[in-house]
mmCIF file with all atom_site columns, C-alpha atoms in Angstrom:
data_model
loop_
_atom_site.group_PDB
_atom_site.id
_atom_site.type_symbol
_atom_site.label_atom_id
_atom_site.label_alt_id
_atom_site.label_comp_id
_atom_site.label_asym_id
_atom_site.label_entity_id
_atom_site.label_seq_id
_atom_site.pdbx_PDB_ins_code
_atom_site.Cartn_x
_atom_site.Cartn_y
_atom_site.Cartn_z
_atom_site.occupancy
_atom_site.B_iso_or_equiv
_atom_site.pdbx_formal_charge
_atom_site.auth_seq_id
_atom_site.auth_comp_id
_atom_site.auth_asym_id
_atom_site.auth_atom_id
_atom_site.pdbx_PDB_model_num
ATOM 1  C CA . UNK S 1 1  ? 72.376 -6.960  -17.720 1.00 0.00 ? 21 UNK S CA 1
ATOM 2  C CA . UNK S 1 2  ? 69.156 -8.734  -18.721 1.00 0.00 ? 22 UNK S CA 1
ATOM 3  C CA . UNK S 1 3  ? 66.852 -7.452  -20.584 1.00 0.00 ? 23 UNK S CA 1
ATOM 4  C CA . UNK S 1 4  ? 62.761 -7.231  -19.860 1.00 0.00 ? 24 UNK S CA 1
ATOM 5  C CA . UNK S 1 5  ? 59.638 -6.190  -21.472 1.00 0.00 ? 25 UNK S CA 1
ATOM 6  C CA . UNK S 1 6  ? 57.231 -4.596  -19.178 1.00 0.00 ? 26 UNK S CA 1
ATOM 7  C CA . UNK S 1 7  ? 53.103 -4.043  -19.606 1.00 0.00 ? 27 UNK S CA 1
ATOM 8  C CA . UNK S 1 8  ? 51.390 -1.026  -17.974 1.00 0.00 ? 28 UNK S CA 1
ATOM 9  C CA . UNK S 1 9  ? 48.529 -1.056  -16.106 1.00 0.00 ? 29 UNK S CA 1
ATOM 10 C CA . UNK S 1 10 ? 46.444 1.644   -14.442 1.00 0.00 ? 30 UNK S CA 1
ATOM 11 C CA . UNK S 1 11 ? 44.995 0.662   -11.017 1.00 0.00 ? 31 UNK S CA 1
ATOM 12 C CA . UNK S 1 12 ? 43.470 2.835   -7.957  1.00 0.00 ? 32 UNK S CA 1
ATOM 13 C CA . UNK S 1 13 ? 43.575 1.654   -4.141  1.00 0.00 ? 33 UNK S CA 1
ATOM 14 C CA . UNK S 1 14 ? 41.897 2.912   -1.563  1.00 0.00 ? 34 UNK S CA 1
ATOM 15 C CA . UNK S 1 15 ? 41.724 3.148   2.334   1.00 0.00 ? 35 UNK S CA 1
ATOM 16 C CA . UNK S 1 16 ? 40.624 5.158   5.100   1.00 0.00 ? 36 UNK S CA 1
ATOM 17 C CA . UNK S 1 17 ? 43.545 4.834   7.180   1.00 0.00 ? 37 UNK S CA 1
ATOM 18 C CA . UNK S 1 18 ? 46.220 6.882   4.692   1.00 0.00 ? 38 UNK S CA 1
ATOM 19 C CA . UNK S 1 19 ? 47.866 7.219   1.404   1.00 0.00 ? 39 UNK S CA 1
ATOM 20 C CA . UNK S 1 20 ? 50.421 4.496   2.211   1.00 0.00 ? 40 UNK S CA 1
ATOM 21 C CA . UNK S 1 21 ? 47.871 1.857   3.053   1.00 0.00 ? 41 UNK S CA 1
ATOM 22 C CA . UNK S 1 22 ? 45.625 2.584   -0.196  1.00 0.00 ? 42 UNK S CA 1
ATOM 23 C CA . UNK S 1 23 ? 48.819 1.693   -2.145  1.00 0.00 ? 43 UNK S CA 1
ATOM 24 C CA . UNK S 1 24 ? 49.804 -1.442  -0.322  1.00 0.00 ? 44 UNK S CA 1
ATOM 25 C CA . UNK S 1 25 ? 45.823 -2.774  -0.394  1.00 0.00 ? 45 UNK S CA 1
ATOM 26 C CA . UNK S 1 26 ? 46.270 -1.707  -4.304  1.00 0.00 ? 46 UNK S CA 1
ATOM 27 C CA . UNK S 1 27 ? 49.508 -3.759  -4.947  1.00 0.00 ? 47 UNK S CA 1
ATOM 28 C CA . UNK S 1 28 ? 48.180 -6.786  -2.751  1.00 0.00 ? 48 UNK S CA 1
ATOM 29 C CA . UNK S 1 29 ? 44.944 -7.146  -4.803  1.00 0.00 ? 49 UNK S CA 1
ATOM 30 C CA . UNK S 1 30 ? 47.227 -6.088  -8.155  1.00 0.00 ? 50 UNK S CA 1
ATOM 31 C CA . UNK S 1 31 ? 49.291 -9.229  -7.282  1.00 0.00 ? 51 UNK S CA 1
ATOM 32 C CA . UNK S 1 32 ? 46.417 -11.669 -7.234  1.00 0.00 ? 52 UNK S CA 1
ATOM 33 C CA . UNK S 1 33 ? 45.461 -11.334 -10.149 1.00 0.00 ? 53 UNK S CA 1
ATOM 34 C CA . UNK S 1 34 ? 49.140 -10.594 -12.056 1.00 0.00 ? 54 UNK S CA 1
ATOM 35 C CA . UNK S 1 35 ? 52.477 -12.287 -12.211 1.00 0.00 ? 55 UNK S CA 1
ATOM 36 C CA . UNK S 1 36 ? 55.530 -10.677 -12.309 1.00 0.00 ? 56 UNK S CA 1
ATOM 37 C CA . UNK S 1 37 ? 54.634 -7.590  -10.801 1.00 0.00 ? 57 UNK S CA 1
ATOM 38 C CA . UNK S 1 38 ? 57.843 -5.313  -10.973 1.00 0.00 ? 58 UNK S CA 1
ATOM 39 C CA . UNK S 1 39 ? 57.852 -1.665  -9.827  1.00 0.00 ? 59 UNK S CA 1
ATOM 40 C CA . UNK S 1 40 ? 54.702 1.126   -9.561  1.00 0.00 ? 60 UNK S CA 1
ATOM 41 C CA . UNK S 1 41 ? 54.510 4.893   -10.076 1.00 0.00 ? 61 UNK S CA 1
ATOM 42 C CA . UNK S 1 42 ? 52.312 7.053   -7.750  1.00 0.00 ? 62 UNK S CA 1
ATOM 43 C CA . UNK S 1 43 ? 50.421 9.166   -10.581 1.00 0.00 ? 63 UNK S CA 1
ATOM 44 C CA . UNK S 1 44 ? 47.563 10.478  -8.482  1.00 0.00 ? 64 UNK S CA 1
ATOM 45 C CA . UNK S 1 45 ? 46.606 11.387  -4.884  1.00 0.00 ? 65 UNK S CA 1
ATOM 46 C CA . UNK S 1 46 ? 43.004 12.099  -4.047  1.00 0.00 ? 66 UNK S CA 1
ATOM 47 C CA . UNK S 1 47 ? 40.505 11.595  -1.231  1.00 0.00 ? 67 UNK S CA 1
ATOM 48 C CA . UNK S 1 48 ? 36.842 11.362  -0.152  1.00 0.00 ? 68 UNK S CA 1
ATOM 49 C CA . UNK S 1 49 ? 35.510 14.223  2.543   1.00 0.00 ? 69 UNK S CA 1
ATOM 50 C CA . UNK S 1 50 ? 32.143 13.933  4.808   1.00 0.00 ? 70 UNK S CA 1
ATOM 51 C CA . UNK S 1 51 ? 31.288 16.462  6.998   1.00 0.00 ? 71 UNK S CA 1
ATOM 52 C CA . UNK S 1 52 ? 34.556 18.090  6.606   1.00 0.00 ? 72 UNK S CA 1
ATOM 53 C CA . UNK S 1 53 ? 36.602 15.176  7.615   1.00 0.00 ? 73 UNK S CA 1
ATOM 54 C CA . UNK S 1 54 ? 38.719 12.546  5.250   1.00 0.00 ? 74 UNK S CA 1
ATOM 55 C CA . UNK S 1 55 ? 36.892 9.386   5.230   1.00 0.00 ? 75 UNK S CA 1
ATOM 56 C CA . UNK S 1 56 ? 38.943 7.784   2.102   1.00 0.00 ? 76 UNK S CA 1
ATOM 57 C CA . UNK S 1 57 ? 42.338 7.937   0.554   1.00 0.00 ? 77 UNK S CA 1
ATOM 58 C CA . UNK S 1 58 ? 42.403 7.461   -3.232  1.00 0.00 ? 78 UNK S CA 1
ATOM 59 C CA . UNK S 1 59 ? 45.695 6.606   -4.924  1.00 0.00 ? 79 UNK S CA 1
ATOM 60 C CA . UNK S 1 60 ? 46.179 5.967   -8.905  1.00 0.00 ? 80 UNK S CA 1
ATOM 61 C CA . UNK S 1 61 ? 49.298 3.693   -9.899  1.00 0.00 ? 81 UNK S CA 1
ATOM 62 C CA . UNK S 1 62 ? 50.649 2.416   -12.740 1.00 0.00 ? 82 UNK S CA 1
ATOM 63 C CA . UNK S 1 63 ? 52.028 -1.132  -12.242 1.00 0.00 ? 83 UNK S CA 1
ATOM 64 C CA . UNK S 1 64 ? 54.246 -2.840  -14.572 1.00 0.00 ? 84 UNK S CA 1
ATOM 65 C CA . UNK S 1 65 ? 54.968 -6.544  -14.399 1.00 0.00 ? 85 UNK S CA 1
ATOM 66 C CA . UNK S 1 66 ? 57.011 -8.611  -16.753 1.00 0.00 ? 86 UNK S CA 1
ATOM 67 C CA . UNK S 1 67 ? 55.719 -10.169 -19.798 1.00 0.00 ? 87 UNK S CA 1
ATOM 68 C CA . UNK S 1 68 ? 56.937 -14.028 -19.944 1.00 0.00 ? 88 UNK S CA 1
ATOM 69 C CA . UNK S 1 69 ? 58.381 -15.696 -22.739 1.00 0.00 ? 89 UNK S CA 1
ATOM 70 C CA . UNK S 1 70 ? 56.020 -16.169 -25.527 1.00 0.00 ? 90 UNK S CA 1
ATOM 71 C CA . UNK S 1 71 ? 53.436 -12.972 -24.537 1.00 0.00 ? 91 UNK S CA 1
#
């Protein structure tokens, strides 16, 4: 078994179409700017209402990617 040291990271994605797109829009913009991405934790579910409808889905992650040699 190999052994790997992870970094945390707190992000938030958001869409109006549901809770499963806000996290995939999250981890595609997460992986442009991070290498190694590895696994993510839904921490939070929230949304934005107007006029008594759901405009926005709000999800909070935590994202952990590998740190490389030398880090």
């Amino acid at each position: 078994m190999t052994t790997n040291t992870y970094r945390v990271t707190e992000i938030v994605g958001s869409s109006p179409e549901g809770v499963d797109q806000a996290v995939r829009n999250a981890i595609t913009r997460a992986s442009q700017t991070l290498r190694n991405l590895d696994w993510f934790e839904v921490t939070q579910v929230r949304g934005r209402i107007e006029n008594g409808r759901i405009e926005d889905y709000q999800v909070g992650l935590k994202v952990g990617f590998r740190l490389e040699e030398g880090d």
